[in-house]
Coordinates of C-alpha atoms in Angstrom, one line a residue:
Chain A
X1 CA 41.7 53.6 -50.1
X2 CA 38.6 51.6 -50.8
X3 CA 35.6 54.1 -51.4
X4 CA 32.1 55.6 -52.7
X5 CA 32.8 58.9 -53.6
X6 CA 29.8 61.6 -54.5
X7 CA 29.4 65.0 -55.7
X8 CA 28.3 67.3 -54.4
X9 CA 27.8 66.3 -50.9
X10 CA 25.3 69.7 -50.8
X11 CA 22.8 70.7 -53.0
X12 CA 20.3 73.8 -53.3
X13 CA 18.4 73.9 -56.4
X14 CA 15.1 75.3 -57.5
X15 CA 12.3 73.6 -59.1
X16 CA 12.7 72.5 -63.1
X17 CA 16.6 73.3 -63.0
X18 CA 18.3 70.0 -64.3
X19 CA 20.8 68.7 -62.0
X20 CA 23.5 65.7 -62.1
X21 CA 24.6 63.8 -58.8
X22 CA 27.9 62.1 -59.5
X23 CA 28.8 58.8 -57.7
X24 CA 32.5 56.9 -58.3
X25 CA 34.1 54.2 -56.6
X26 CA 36.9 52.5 -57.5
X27 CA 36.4 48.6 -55.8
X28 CA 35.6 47.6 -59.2
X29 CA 32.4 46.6 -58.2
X30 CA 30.3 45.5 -60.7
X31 CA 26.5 46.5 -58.6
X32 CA 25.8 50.3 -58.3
X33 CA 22.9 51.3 -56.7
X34 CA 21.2 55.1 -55.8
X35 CA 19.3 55.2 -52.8
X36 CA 17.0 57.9 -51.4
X37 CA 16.3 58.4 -47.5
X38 CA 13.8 60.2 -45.3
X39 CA 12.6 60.6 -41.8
X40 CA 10.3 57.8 -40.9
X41 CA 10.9 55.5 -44.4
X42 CA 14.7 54.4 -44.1
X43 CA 16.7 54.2 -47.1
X44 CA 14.3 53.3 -50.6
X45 CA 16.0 52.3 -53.9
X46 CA 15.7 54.6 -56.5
X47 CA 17.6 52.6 -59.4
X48 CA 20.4 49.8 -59.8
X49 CA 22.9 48.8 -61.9
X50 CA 24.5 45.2 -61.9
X51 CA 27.1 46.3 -64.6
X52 CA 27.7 48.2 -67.8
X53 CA 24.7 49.0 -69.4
X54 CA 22.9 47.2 -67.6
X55 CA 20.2 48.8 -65.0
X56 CA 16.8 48.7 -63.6
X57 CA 14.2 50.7 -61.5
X58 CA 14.4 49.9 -57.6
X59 CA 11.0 51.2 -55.7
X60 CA 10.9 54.9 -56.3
X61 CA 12.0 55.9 -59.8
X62 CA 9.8 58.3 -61.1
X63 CA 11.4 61.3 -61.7
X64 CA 15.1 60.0 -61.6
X65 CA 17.1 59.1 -64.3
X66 CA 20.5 57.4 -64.5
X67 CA 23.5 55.8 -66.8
X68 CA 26.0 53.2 -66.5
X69 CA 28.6 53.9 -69.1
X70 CA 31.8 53.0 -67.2
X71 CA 32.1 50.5 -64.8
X72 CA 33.4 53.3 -61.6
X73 CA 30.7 55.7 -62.3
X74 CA 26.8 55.5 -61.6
X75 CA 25.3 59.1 -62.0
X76 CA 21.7 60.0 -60.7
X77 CA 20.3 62.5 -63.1
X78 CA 16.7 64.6 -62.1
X79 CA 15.7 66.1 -65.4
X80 CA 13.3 68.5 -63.7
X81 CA 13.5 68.6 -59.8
X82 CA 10.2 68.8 -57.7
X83 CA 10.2 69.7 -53.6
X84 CA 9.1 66.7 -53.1
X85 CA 12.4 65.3 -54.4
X86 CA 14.2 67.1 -51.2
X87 CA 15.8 64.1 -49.9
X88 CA 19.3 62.7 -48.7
X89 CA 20.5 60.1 -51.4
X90 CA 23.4 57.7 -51.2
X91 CA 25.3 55.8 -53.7
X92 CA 26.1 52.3 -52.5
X93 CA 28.4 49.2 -54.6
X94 CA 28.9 45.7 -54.3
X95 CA 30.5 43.1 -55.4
X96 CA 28.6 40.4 -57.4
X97 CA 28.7 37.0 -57.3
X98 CA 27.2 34.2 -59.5
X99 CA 24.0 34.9 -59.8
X100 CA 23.3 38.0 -57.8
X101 CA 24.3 40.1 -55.3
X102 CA 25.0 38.4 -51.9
X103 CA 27.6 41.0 -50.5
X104 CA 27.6 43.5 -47.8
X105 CA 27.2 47.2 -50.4
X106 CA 30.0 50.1 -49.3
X107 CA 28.0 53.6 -49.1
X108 CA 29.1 57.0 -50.2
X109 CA 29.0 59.8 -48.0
X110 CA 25.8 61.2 -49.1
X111 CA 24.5 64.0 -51.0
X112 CA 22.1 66.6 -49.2
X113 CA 19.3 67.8 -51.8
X114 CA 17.0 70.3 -51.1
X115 CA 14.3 71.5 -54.0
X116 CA 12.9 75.1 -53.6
Chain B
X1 CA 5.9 41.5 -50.8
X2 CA 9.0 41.3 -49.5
X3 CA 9.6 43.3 -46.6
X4 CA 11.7 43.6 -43.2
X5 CA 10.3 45.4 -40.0
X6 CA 12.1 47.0 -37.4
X7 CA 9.2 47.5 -35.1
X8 CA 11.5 50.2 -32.7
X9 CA 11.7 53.8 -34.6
X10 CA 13.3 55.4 -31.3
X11 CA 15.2 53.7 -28.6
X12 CA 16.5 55.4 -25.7
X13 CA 18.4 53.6 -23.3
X14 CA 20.6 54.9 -20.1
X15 CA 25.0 54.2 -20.9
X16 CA 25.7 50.2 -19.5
X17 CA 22.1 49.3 -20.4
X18 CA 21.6 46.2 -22.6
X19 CA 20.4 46.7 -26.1
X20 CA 18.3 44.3 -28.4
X21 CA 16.8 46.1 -31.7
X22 CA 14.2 43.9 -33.2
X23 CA 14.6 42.9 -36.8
X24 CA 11.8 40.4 -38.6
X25 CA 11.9 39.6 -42.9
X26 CA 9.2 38.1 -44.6
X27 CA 10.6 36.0 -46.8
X28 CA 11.0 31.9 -46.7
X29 CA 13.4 31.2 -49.0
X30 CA 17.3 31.6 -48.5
X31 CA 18.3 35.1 -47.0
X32 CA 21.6 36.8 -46.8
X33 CA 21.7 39.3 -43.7
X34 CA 23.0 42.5 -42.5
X35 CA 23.1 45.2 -39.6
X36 CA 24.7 48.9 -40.6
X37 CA 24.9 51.7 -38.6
X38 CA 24.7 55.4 -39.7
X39 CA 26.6 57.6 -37.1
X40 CA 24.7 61.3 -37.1
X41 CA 25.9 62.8 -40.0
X42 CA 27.5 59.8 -41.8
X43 CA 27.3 57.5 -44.2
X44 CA 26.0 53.8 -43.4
X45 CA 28.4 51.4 -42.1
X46 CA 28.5 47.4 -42.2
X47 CA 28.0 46.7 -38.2
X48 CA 27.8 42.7 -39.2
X49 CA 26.3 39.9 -41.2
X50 CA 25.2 36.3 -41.8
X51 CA 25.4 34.2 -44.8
X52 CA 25.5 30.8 -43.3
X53 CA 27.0 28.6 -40.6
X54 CA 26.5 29.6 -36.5
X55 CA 23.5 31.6 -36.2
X56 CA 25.5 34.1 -33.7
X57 CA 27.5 36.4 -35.2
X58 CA 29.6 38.8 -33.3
X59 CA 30.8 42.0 -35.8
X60 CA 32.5 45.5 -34.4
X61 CA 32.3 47.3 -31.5
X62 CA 30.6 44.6 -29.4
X63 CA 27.3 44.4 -31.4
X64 CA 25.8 41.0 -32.2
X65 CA 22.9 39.2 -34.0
X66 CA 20.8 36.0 -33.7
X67 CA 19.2 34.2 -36.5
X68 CA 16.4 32.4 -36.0
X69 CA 15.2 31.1 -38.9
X70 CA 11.6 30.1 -37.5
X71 CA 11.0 33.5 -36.5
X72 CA 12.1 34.7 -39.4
X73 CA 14.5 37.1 -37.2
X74 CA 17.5 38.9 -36.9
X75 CA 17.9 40.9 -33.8
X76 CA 20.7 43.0 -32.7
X77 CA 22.3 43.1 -29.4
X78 CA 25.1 44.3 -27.3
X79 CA 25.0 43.7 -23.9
X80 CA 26.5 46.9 -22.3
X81 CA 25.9 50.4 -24.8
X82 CA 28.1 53.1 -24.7
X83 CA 27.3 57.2 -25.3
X84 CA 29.1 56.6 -28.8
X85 CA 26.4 54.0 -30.1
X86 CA 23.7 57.0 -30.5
X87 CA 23.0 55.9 -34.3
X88 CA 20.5 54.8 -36.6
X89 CA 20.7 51.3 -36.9
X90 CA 19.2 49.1 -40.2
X91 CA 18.3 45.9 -40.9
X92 CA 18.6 44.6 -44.0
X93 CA 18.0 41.5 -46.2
X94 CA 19.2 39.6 -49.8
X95 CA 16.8 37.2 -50.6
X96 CA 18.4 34.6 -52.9
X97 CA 15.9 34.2 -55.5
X98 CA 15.9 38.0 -56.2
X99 CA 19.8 39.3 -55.6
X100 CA 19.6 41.6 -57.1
X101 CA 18.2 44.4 -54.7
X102 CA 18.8 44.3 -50.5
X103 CA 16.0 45.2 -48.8
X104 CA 16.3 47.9 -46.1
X105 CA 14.1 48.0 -42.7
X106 CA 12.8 51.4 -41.9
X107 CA 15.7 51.7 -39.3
X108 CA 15.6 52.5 -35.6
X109 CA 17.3 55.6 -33.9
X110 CA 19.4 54.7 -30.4
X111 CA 19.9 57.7 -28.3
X112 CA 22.1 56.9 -25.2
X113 CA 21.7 59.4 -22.5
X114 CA 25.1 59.7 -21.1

């Protein structure tokens, strides 16, 4: 079956303690992409990839890191967590065609965050 | 900047009433576009899109959109809801000169009283 995955769908962390988000999918997609979203301000890009190697900062990166070492994989690191980082974030992929991205992106199920 | 506005945050609507969610880009250059759908507690969900060709497009469950390029719009509509379309629905855009990011809208919530 054709999917996003992303782990762990839960997360309750405290301030300062680094944590990793894992996100897969196996479409062979070469666009990856982390978003964040909260009440009132739908879904803001955090960072995107458009293959190996190869990414760049979407709207809100501070404080977020991430890799692209293997095609499937597109993990969302947060070196030292802040409250304000409390958030629901998705994982989304696409396909890309000559010159961009132009396709509909398949989401992950989400990953529930919450910084105390 | 680029942006797209969905000028409805909460719509509630009665079960058989017609819907239309508002959805405006500003942007004049070439646009890809797209409505998902995030049931409560899910992930989003490609409800339909337009690249080119007929301006109506029909996708699942009975949804549709119009684009009218004048307006710079992309509204969504379904002429009869049902208890099961209580969502969030977003609007969302690809500009061609910069695909390499989609644009979201802030989204607007549907709750259907049954």
């Amino acid at each position: 079956e054709a999917q996003v995955t992303q782990n762990p769908r839960y997360l309750i962390t405290v301030t300062g303690k680094k944590l990793t988000v894992t996100c897969s999918q196996n479409m062979n997609h070469e666009y990856m992409s982390w978003y964040r979203q909260d009440p009132g301000l739908g879904l803001r890009q955090i960072y995107y990839s458009m293959n190996v190697e190869v990414t760049d900062k979407g709207d809100v990166p501070e404080g977020y890191k991430v890799s692209r070492k293997e095609k499937r994989n597109f993990p969302l690191i947060l070196e030292s967590p802040s409250p304000n980082q409390t958030s629901l974030y998705f994982c989304a992929s696409s396909l890309v065609s000559s010159g961009g991205i132009y396709n509909e992106q398949f989401f992950g199920p989400g990953t529930r965050l919450t910084v105390l | 900047a680029q942006s797209v506005s969905q000028h409805n945050h909460h719509v509630i609507l009665s079960e058989a009433a017609s819907l239309e969610l508002g959805c405006n880009y500003s942007y004049g250059g070439t646009v890809n576009l797209f409505w998902y759908v995030q049931y409560p507690g899910q992930h989003l969900q490609l409800l339909l899109k337009y690249f080119s060709g007929d301006p109506l497009v029909k996708g699942i469950k009975g949804f549709e959109a119009e684009f009218i390029k004048s307006k710079f719009s992309f509204n969504l509509r379904k002429p009869s809801v049902q208890w099961s379309d209580t969502a969030e629905y977003f609007c969302a855009v690809i500009p061609y000169s910069s695909a390499s990011k989609i644009i979201f809208g802030s989204g607007t919530r549907l709750s259907i009283r049954p």
